[in-house]
Amino acid sequence: MRDRRLLTHGLLPWLLTLAGCTAPQAPVLGDWRGYQRALGYDFARSTELILDGRPGDTEGRYRLLTRSSQPAFGDRSDDVRWSDRWQIRRHRLADGRTLTLVHLSEVPAALLADYIWTDRNVLVPVVDPGHPDLSPAALRTALYPLPRDTFGYGRL
């Protein structure tokens, strides 16, 4: 009797929870992390962006988590969790170059909706699509990919 209770009330639920953390539930195209400034605010947000999909997909669902620390407001941390659709778009610049953009649908107002997907798998935020910025300053706010073997890859 005691062994059955241990499995149903103690050990089994814990093992199932642990097993759920080992692999994403759906295919994950990529998992990126970095620190970004919020539009119109002067504090950095820790940002995690996960694009669900298979290699080669041009659309799917995204999961976004941002955490901001605001020392001016008593070092309070605000988390934003958001999910909707993502889509890859091609954007031709005036000089003839073509960029690959990832567009996030329906992101909250203070967050960026477009990113340049570089050939190094880095997502650089786009503030002005007509004049994308790939400068060292822009790269400081880029989202960098996590290796697929990272603990928690594809999880929020």
Coordinates of N, CA, C and O in Angstrom, one line a residue:
M1 N 0.8 -1.2 0.0 CA 0.0 0.0 0.0 C 0.9 1.3 0.0 O 0.6 2.2 -0.7
R2 N 1.9 1.3 0.8 CA 2.8 2.4 0.9 C 3.5 2.7 -0.4 O 3.6 3.8 -0.8
D3 N 3.9 1.6 -1.1 CA 4.6 1.8 -2.4 C 3.7 2.4 -3.4 O 4.1 3.2 -4.2
R4 N 2.4 2.0 -3.4 CA 1.4 2.5 -4.4 C 1.2 4.0 -4.1 O 1.2 4.8 -5.1
R5 N 1.1 4.4 -2.9 CA 0.9 5.8 -2.6 C 2.1 6.6 -3.0 O 2.0 7.7 -3.5
L6 N 3.3 6.1 -2.8 CA 4.5 6.8 -3.2 C 4.5 7.0 -4.7 O 4.9 8.1 -5.2
L7 N 4.1 6.1 -5.5 CA 4.0 6.2 -7.0 C 2.9 7.2 -7.4 O 3.2 8.0 -8.3
T8 N 1.8 7.2 -6.8 CA 0.7 8.0 -7.2 C 0.7 9.4 -6.6 O 0.3 10.4 -7.3
H9 N 1.3 9.6 -5.5 CA 1.3 10.9 -4.8 C 2.7 11.6 -4.7 O 2.8 12.7 -4.5
G10 N 3.7 10.8 -4.9 CA 5.1 11.4 -4.8 C 6.0 11.3 -6.0 O 6.2 12.2 -6.7
L11 N 6.5 10.1 -6.2 CA 7.5 9.9 -7.2 C 7.0 10.0 -8.6 O 7.6 10.6 -9.4
L12 N 5.9 9.4 -8.9 CA 5.4 9.4 -10.3 C 5.1 10.8 -10.9 O 5.6 11.1 -12.0
P13 N 4.4 11.6 -10.2 CA 4.1 13.0 -10.8 C 5.4 13.7 -10.9 O 5.6 14.4 -11.9
W14 N 6.4 13.6 -10.0 CA 7.7 14.2 -10.1 C 8.4 13.7 -11.4 O 9.0 14.5 -12.1
L15 N 8.4 12.4 -11.6 CA 9.1 11.9 -12.7 C 8.5 12.3 -14.0 O 9.2 12.6 -15.0
L16 N 7.2 12.4 -14.1 CA 6.5 12.8 -15.3 C 6.8 14.3 -15.6 O 7.0 14.7 -16.7
T17 N 6.9 15.1 -14.5 CA 7.3 16.5 -14.7 C 8.7 16.6 -15.2 O 9.0 17.4 -16.2
L18 N 9.6 15.8 -14.7 CA 11.0 15.8 -15.1 C 11.1 15.4 -16.6 O 11.8 16.0 -17.4
A19 N 10.3 14.4 -17.0 CA 10.4 13.9 -18.3 C 9.9 14.9 -19.3 O 10.3 15.0 -20.4
G20 N 8.9 15.8 -18.9 CA 8.4 16.8 -19.7 C 9.4 17.9 -20.0 O 9.3 18.6 -21.0
C21 N 10.5 18.0 -19.3 CA 11.5 19.0 -19.5 C 12.6 18.5 -20.4 O 13.5 19.3 -20.7
T22 N 12.6 17.3 -20.8 CA 13.7 16.8 -21.5 C 13.7 17.1 -23.0 O 14.7 17.2 -23.7
A23 N 12.5 17.3 -23.6 CA 12.4 17.5 -25.0 C 11.2 18.4 -25.3 O 10.2 18.3 -24.6
P24 N 11.2 19.3 -26.3 CA 10.1 20.1 -26.6 C 8.9 19.2 -27.1 O 9.1 18.1 -27.6
Q25 N 7.7 19.7 -26.8 CA 6.5 19.0 -27.2 C 6.3 19.0 -28.7 O 5.7 18.1 -29.3
A26 N 6.7 20.1 -29.3 CA 6.5 20.3 -30.8 C 7.9 20.5 -31.4 O 8.8 20.9 -30.6
P27 N 8.1 20.4 -32.7 CA 9.4 20.7 -33.3 C 9.7 22.2 -33.0 O 8.9 23.1 -33.1
V28 N 11.0 22.4 -32.7 CA 11.4 23.8 -32.4 C 12.4 24.2 -33.5 O 13.5 23.5 -33.7
L29 N 12.1 25.2 -34.2 CA 13.0 25.7 -35.3 C 14.3 26.4 -34.6 O 15.4 26.2 -35.1
G30 N 14.1 27.1 -33.6 CA 15.2 27.8 -32.9 C 14.8 28.4 -31.6 O 13.6 28.7 -31.3
D31 N 15.8 28.6 -30.7 CA 15.6 29.2 -29.4 C 16.7 30.3 -29.3 O 17.9 30.0 -29.4
W32 N 16.3 31.5 -29.2 CA 17.3 32.7 -29.1 C 17.1 33.4 -27.8 O 16.0 33.5 -27.3
R33 N 18.2 34.0 -27.3 CA 18.2 34.7 -26.1 C 19.1 36.0 -26.2 O 20.1 35.9 -26.9
G34 N 18.8 37.0 -25.4 CA 19.6 38.2 -25.4 C 18.9 39.3 -24.5 O 17.9 39.0 -23.8
Y35 N 19.5 40.5 -24.6 CA 19.0 41.6 -23.8 C 18.7 42.7 -24.8 O 19.5 43.0 -25.6
Q36 N 17.5 43.3 -24.7 CA 17.0 44.3 -25.6 C 16.4 45.5 -24.8 O 15.9 45.3 -23.7
R37 N 16.5 46.6 -25.4 CA 15.9 47.8 -24.8 C 14.4 47.8 -25.3 O 14.1 47.4 -26.4
A38 N 13.5 48.1 -24.4 CA 12.1 48.3 -24.8 C 11.9 49.6 -25.5 O 12.6 50.6 -25.3
L39 N 11.0 49.6 -26.5 CA 10.8 50.8 -27.3 C 10.2 51.9 -26.3 O 9.2 51.6 -25.6
G40 N 10.8 53.0 -26.3 CA 10.4 54.1 -25.5 C 10.8 54.1 -24.1 O 10.4 54.9 -23.3
Y41 N 11.5 53.1 -23.7 CA 12.0 52.9 -22.3 C 13.5 52.8 -22.2 O 14.1 52.4 -23.2
D42 N 14.1 53.1 -21.0 CA 15.5 53.1 -20.9 C 16.0 51.9 -20.0 O 16.8 52.1 -19.1
F43 N 15.4 50.8 -20.1 CA 15.9 49.7 -19.3 C 15.9 48.4 -20.2 O 15.2 48.3 -21.2
A44 N 16.8 47.5 -19.9 CA 17.0 46.3 -20.7 C 16.1 45.2 -20.3 O 15.7 45.1 -19.1
R45 N 15.6 44.5 -21.2 CA 14.8 43.3 -21.0 C 15.5 42.1 -21.4 O 16.1 42.0 -22.5
S46 N 15.6 41.1 -20.5 CA 16.1 39.8 -20.9 C 15.0 39.2 -21.8 O 13.8 39.1 -21.4
T47 N 15.4 38.7 -22.9 CA 14.4 38.2 -23.9 C 14.7 36.8 -24.4 O 15.9 36.5 -24.7
E48 N 13.7 36.0 -24.4 CA 13.8 34.6 -25.0 C 12.8 34.5 -26.1 O 11.6 34.8 -25.8
L49 N 13.2 34.1 -27.2 CA 12.2 33.9 -28.4 C 12.4 32.5 -28.9 O 13.5 32.0 -29.2
I50 N 11.3 31.8 -29.0 CA 11.3 30.4 -29.5 C 10.4 30.4 -30.7 O 9.2 30.8 -30.6
L51 N 10.9 29.9 -31.8 CA 10.1 29.7 -33.0 C 9.8 28.2 -33.1 O 10.7 27.4 -33.3
D52 N 8.6 27.9 -33.1 CA 8.2 26.5 -33.3 C 8.1 26.2 -34.8 O 7.5 27.0 -35.5
G53 N 8.6 25.1 -35.2 CA 8.5 24.7 -36.6 C 9.7 23.8 -36.9 O 10.5 23.5 -36.1
R54 N 9.7 23.3 -38.1 CA 10.7 22.4 -38.6 C 11.7 23.2 -39.5 O 11.3 24.3 -40.0
P55 N 12.9 22.7 -39.6 CA 13.9 23.4 -40.6 C 13.2 23.6 -41.9 O 12.6 22.7 -42.5
G56 N 13.3 24.8 -42.5 CA 12.7 25.1 -43.8 C 11.3 25.7 -43.7 O 10.9 26.3 -44.7
D57 N 10.7 25.7 -42.5 CA 9.4 26.3 -42.4 C 9.5 27.8 -42.6 O 10.5 28.4 -42.2
T58 N 8.5 28.4 -43.1 CA 8.5 29.9 -43.3 C 7.4 30.6 -42.4 O 7.2 31.8 -42.5
E59 N 6.7 29.8 -41.6 CA 5.8 30.3 -40.7 C 5.5 29.3 -39.6 O 5.8 28.1 -39.7
G60 N 4.9 29.8 -38.5 CA 4.6 28.9 -37.4 C 4.2 29.7 -36.2 O 3.8 30.9 -36.3
R61 N 4.3 29.1 -35.0 CA 4.0 29.8 -33.8 C 5.3 30.2 -33.1 O 6.2 29.5 -33.2
Y62 N 5.2 31.3 -32.4 CA 6.3 31.7 -31.6 C 5.9 31.8 -30.1 O 4.8 31.9 -29.8
R63 N 6.9 31.7 -29.2 CA 6.7 31.9 -27.8 C 7.8 33.0 -27.4 O 9.0 32.8 -27.7
L64 N 7.4 34.0 -26.7 CA 8.2 35.1 -26.3 C 8.1 35.3 -24.8 O 7.0 35.3 -24.2
L65 N 9.3 35.4 -24.2 CA 9.3 35.7 -22.7 C 10.3 36.9 -22.6 O 11.4 36.8 -23.0
T66 N 9.8 38.0 -21.9 CA 10.7 39.1 -21.6 C 10.6 39.3 -20.1 O 9.6 39.2 -19.5
R67 N 11.8 39.6 -19.5 CA 11.9 40.0 -18.1 C 12.6 41.3 -18.0 O 13.7 41.4 -18.6
S68 N 12.0 42.2 -17.3 CA 12.7 43.5 -17.2 C 12.9 43.8 -15.7 O 12.1 43.6 -14.9
S69 N 14.1 44.4 -15.4 CA 14.4 44.9 -14.1 C 14.4 46.4 -14.2 O 15.1 47.0 -15.0
Q70 N 13.6 47.0 -13.3 CA 13.5 48.5 -13.3 C 13.9 49.1 -12.0 O 13.1 49.2 -11.1
P71 N 15.2 49.4 -11.8 CA 15.7 49.9 -10.6 C 15.0 51.2 -10.1 O 14.9 51.4 -8.9
A72 N 14.6 52.0 -11.0 CA 13.9 53.2 -10.6 C 12.6 52.9 -9.9 O 12.1 53.8 -9.2
F73 N 12.0 51.7 -10.1 CA 10.8 51.4 -9.5 C 11.0 50.3 -8.4 O 10.2 49.4 -8.3
G74 N 12.1 50.4 -7.7 CA 12.3 49.5 -6.6 C 12.8 48.1 -7.0 O 12.6 47.1 -6.4
D75 N 13.5 48.1 -8.2 CA 14.0 46.8 -8.8 C 13.0 45.8 -8.9 O 13.2 44.6 -8.7
R76 N 11.8 46.2 -9.3 CA 10.7 45.2 -9.6 C 10.9 44.6 -10.9 O 11.4 45.2 -11.9
S77 N 10.6 43.3 -11.0 CA 10.8 42.6 -12.3 C 9.4 42.3 -12.9 O 8.5 41.9 -12.2
D78 N 9.3 42.7 -14.2 CA 8.0 42.4 -14.9 C 8.2 41.4 -16.0 O 9.1 41.5 -16.8
D79 N 7.5 40.3 -16.0 CA 7.5 39.3 -17.0 C 6.4 39.5 -18.0 O 5.3 39.7 -17.6
V80 N 6.7 39.3 -19.3 CA 5.7 39.3 -20.3 C 5.9 38.0 -21.0 O 7.0 37.6 -21.5
R81 N 4.8 37.2 -21.1 CA 4.8 35.9 -21.9 C 3.8 36.1 -23.0 O 2.7 36.5 -22.7
W82 N 4.2 35.8 -24.2 CA 3.4 36.1 -25.3 C 3.6 35.0 -26.4 O 4.6 34.5 -26.5
S83 N 2.5 34.7 -27.1 CA 2.6 33.7 -28.1 C 1.6 34.1 -29.3 O 0.5 34.5 -29.0
D84 N 2.0 33.9 -30.5 CA 1.2 34.1 -31.6 C 1.9 33.5 -32.8 O 2.7 32.6 -32.7
R85 N 1.7 34.1 -34.0 CA 2.3 33.5 -35.3 C 3.5 34.3 -35.7 O 3.6 35.5 -35.5
W86 N 4.5 33.5 -36.3 CA 5.7 34.2 -36.9 C 5.6 33.8 -38.4 O 5.0 32.9 -38.8
Q87 N 6.4 34.7 -39.1 CA 6.4 34.5 -40.6 C 7.7 35.0 -41.1 O 8.2 36.1 -40.6
I88 N 8.3 34.3 -42.1 CA 9.6 34.8 -42.7 C 9.2 35.6 -43.9 O 8.3 35.2 -44.7
R89 N 9.8 36.8 -44.1 CA 9.5 37.7 -45.2 C 10.9 38.1 -45.8 O 11.9 38.2 -45.1
R90 N 10.9 38.2 -47.1 CA 12.1 38.7 -47.8 C 11.9 40.2 -48.0 O 10.9 40.7 -48.4
H91 N 13.0 41.0 -47.7 CA 12.9 42.4 -47.8 C 14.1 42.9 -48.7 O 15.3 42.6 -48.4
R92 N 13.8 43.6 -49.8 CA 14.8 44.1 -50.7 C 15.1 45.5 -50.4 O 14.3 46.3 -50.3
L93 N 16.5 45.8 -50.2 CA 16.9 47.1 -49.9 C 17.2 47.9 -51.2 O 17.2 47.3 -52.2
A94 N 17.3 49.2 -51.0 CA 17.5 50.1 -52.2 C 18.8 49.7 -52.9 O 18.9 49.9 -54.1
D95 N 19.8 49.2 -52.2 CA 21.1 48.8 -52.9 C 21.0 47.5 -53.5 O 22.0 47.0 -54.0
G96 N 19.9 46.8 -53.5 CA 19.7 45.5 -54.2 C 19.9 44.3 -53.3 O 19.5 43.2 -53.7
R97 N 20.4 44.5 -52.1 CA 20.6 43.4 -51.1 C 19.2 42.9 -50.7 O 18.3 43.7 -50.6
T98 N 19.1 41.6 -50.4 CA 17.9 41.1 -49.8 C 18.1 40.5 -48.4 O 19.1 39.8 -48.2
L99 N 17.3 40.9 -47.5 CA 17.4 40.5 -46.1 C 16.2 39.5 -45.8 O 15.1 39.6 -46.4
T100 N 16.5 38.6 -44.9 CA 15.5 37.7 -44.4 C 15.0 38.2 -43.1 O 15.8 38.4 -42.2
L101 N 13.7 38.5 -43.1 CA 13.1 39.1 -41.8 C 12.2 38.1 -41.2 O 11.5 37.4 -41.9
V102 N 12.2 38.0 -39.9 CA 11.2 37.2 -39.1 C 10.3 38.3 -38.5 O 10.7 39.2 -37.8
H103 N 9.0 38.1 -38.9 CA 8.0 39.0 -38.4 C 7.1 38.2 -37.3 O 6.6 37.1 -37.6
L104 N 7.0 38.9 -36.1 CA 6.2 38.3 -35.1 C 4.8 39.0 -35.0 O 4.8 40.3 -34.9
S105 N 3.8 38.3 -35.2 CA 2.4 38.9 -35.3 C 2.0 39.3 -33.8 O 2.2 38.5 -32.9
E106 N 1.3 40.4 -33.7 CA 0.6 40.8 -32.5 C 1.5 40.9 -31.2 O 1.0 40.5 -30.2
V107 N 2.7 41.3 -31.4 CA 3.6 41.5 -30.2 C 3.1 42.7 -29.3 O 2.5 43.6 -29.9
P108 N 3.3 42.7 -28.0 CA 2.9 43.8 -27.2 C 3.6 45.1 -27.7 O 4.7 45.0 -28.3
A109 N 3.0 46.3 -27.5 CA 3.4 47.5 -28.1 C 4.9 47.9 -27.8 O 5.5 48.5 -28.7
A110 N 5.4 47.6 -26.7 CA 6.8 48.1 -26.3 C 7.8 47.1 -26.9 O 9.0 47.4 -26.7
L111 N 7.4 46.0 -27.5 CA 8.4 45.0 -28.0 C 8.5 45.1 -29.5 O 7.6 45.6 -30.2
L112 N 9.6 44.6 -30.0 CA 9.9 44.7 -31.4 C 9.2 43.5 -32.2 O 9.2 42.4 -31.6
A113 N 8.7 43.7 -33.4 CA 8.0 42.7 -34.1 C 8.8 42.1 -35.2 O 8.5 41.1 -35.8
D114 N 9.9 42.8 -35.7 CA 10.7 42.3 -36.8 C 12.2 42.1 -36.4 O 12.8 43.0 -35.7
Y115 N 12.8 41.1 -37.0 CA 14.2 40.8 -36.8 C 14.8 40.3 -38.1 O 14.2 39.6 -38.9
I116 N 16.1 40.8 -38.3 CA 16.8 40.3 -39.4 C 17.4 39.0 -39.0 O 18.1 38.9 -38.0
W117 N 17.2 37.9 -39.8 CA 17.8 36.6 -39.6 C 19.1 36.5 -40.4 O 19.1 36.4 -41.6
T118 N 20.2 36.7 -39.7 CA 21.5 36.7 -40.4 C 22.0 35.3 -40.7 O 21.4 34.3 -40.3
D119 N 23.0 35.2 -41.6 CA 23.5 33.9 -42.0 C 24.2 33.2 -40.8 O 24.5 32.0 -41.0
R120 N 24.5 33.9 -39.7 CA 25.1 33.2 -38.5 C 24.0 32.8 -37.5 O 24.3 32.5 -36.4
N121 N 22.7 32.9 -38.0 CA 21.6 32.5 -37.2 C 21.3 33.4 -36.0 O 20.7 33.0 -35.0
V122 N 21.7 34.7 -36.1 CA 21.5 35.7 -35.1 C 20.3 36.5 -35.5 O 20.1 36.8 -36.7
L123 N 19.4 36.9 -34.6 CA 18.2 37.7 -34.9 C 18.5 39.1 -34.4 O 18.7 39.4 -33.2
V124 N 18.7 40.0 -35.4 CA 19.0 41.4 -35.1 C 17.7 42.2 -35.1 O 17.0 42.2 -36.2
P125 N 17.3 42.9 -34.1 CA 16.0 43.7 -34.1 C 16.0 44.8 -35.1 O 17.0 45.4 -35.4
V126 N 14.9 45.0 -35.7 CA 14.7 46.0 -36.7 C 13.7 47.1 -36.2 O 12.6 46.8 -35.9
V127 N 14.3 48.3 -36.1 CA 13.4 49.4 -35.6 C 12.8 50.1 -36.8 O 11.7 50.5 -36.8
D128 N 13.6 50.3 -37.9 CA 13.2 50.9 -39.1 C 13.5 50.0 -40.3 O 14.6 49.8 -40.7
P129 N 12.4 49.3 -40.8 CA 12.6 48.3 -41.9 C 13.3 48.9 -43.1 O 14.0 48.2 -43.9
G130 N 13.1 50.2 -43.4 CA 13.7 50.8 -44.5 C 15.2 51.0 -44.4 O 15.9 51.2 -45.4
H131 N 15.6 51.0 -43.2 CA 17.1 51.3 -42.9 C 17.5 50.3 -41.8 O 17.8 50.7 -40.7
P132 N 17.6 49.0 -42.1 CA 18.0 48.0 -41.1 C 19.4 48.3 -40.6 O 20.3 48.7 -41.3
D133 N 19.6 48.1 -39.3 CA 20.9 48.4 -38.6 C 21.6 47.1 -38.3 O 21.1 46.4 -37.5
L134 N 22.8 46.9 -38.8 CA 23.6 45.8 -38.5 C 24.9 46.2 -37.9 O 25.9 45.5 -37.9
S135 N 24.9 47.4 -37.3 CA 26.1 47.9 -36.6 C 26.4 47.2 -35.3 O 25.6 46.4 -34.8
P136 N 27.6 47.4 -34.8 CA 28.0 46.8 -33.5 C 27.0 47.1 -32.4 O 26.7 46.3 -31.5
A137 N 26.4 48.3 -32.4 CA 25.4 48.7 -31.4 C 24.2 47.9 -31.5 O 23.6 47.4 -30.5
A138 N 23.7 47.6 -32.8 CA 22.5 46.8 -33.0 C 22.8 45.4 -32.6 O 21.9 44.7 -32.0
L139 N 24.0 44.9 -32.8 CA 24.4 43.5 -32.5 C 24.4 43.3 -30.9 O 24.2 42.2 -30.5
R140 N 24.6 44.4 -30.2 CA 24.5 44.2 -28.7 C 23.1 43.9 -28.2 O 22.9 43.4 -27.1
T141 N 22.1 44.2 -29.0 CA 20.7 44.0 -28.6 C 20.1 42.8 -29.4 O 18.9 42.6 -29.4
A142 N 21.0 42.1 -30.1 CA 20.5 41.0 -31.0 C 20.2 39.8 -30.1 O 20.6 39.7 -28.9
L143 N 19.4 38.8 -30.6 CA 19.1 37.6 -29.9 C 20.0 36.5 -30.5 O 20.1 36.3 -31.8
Y144 N 20.7 35.8 -29.7 CA 21.7 34.8 -30.1 C 21.2 33.4 -29.9 O 20.5 33.1 -28.9
P145 N 21.4 32.5 -30.8 CA 20.9 31.1 -30.7 C 21.5 30.3 -29.6 O 22.7 30.4 -29.4
L146 N 20.7 29.5 -29.0 CA 21.2 28.5 -28.1 C 21.5 27.2 -28.8 O 20.7 26.9 -29.7
P147 N 22.5 26.5 -28.4 CA 22.7 25.2 -29.0 C 21.6 24.2 -28.7 O 21.0 24.3 -27.6
R148 N 21.3 23.4 -29.6 CA 20.1 22.4 -29.4 C 20.3 21.5 -28.3 O 19.4 20.9 -27.7
D149 N 21.6 21.3 -27.8 CA 21.8 20.4 -26.7 C 21.8 21.1 -25.3 O 22.1 20.6 -24.3
T150 N 21.4 22.4 -25.3 CA 21.3 23.2 -24.1 C 20.1 22.7 -23.3 O 19.1 22.4 -23.8
F151 N 20.4 22.6 -22.0 CA 19.3 22.2 -21.0 C 18.1 23.2 -21.2 O 18.3 24.4 -21.1
G152 N 17.0 22.7 -21.4 CA 15.8 23.5 -21.5 C 15.6 24.2 -22.8 O 14.7 25.0 -23.0
Y153 N 16.3 23.7 -23.8 CA 16.2 24.3 -25.2 C 14.7 24.2 -25.6 O 14.1 23.1 -25.5
G154 N 14.2 25.3 -26.1 CA 12.8 25.3 -26.6 C 11.7 25.4 -25.5 O 10.6 25.2 -25.7
R155 N 12.2 25.7 -24.3 CA 11.2 25.8 -23.1 C 11.2 27.2 -22.7 O 12.2 28.0 -22.7
L156 N 10.0 27.6 -22.2 CA 9.9 28.9 -21.5 C 9.5 28.7 -20.1 O 8.8 27.8 -19.8

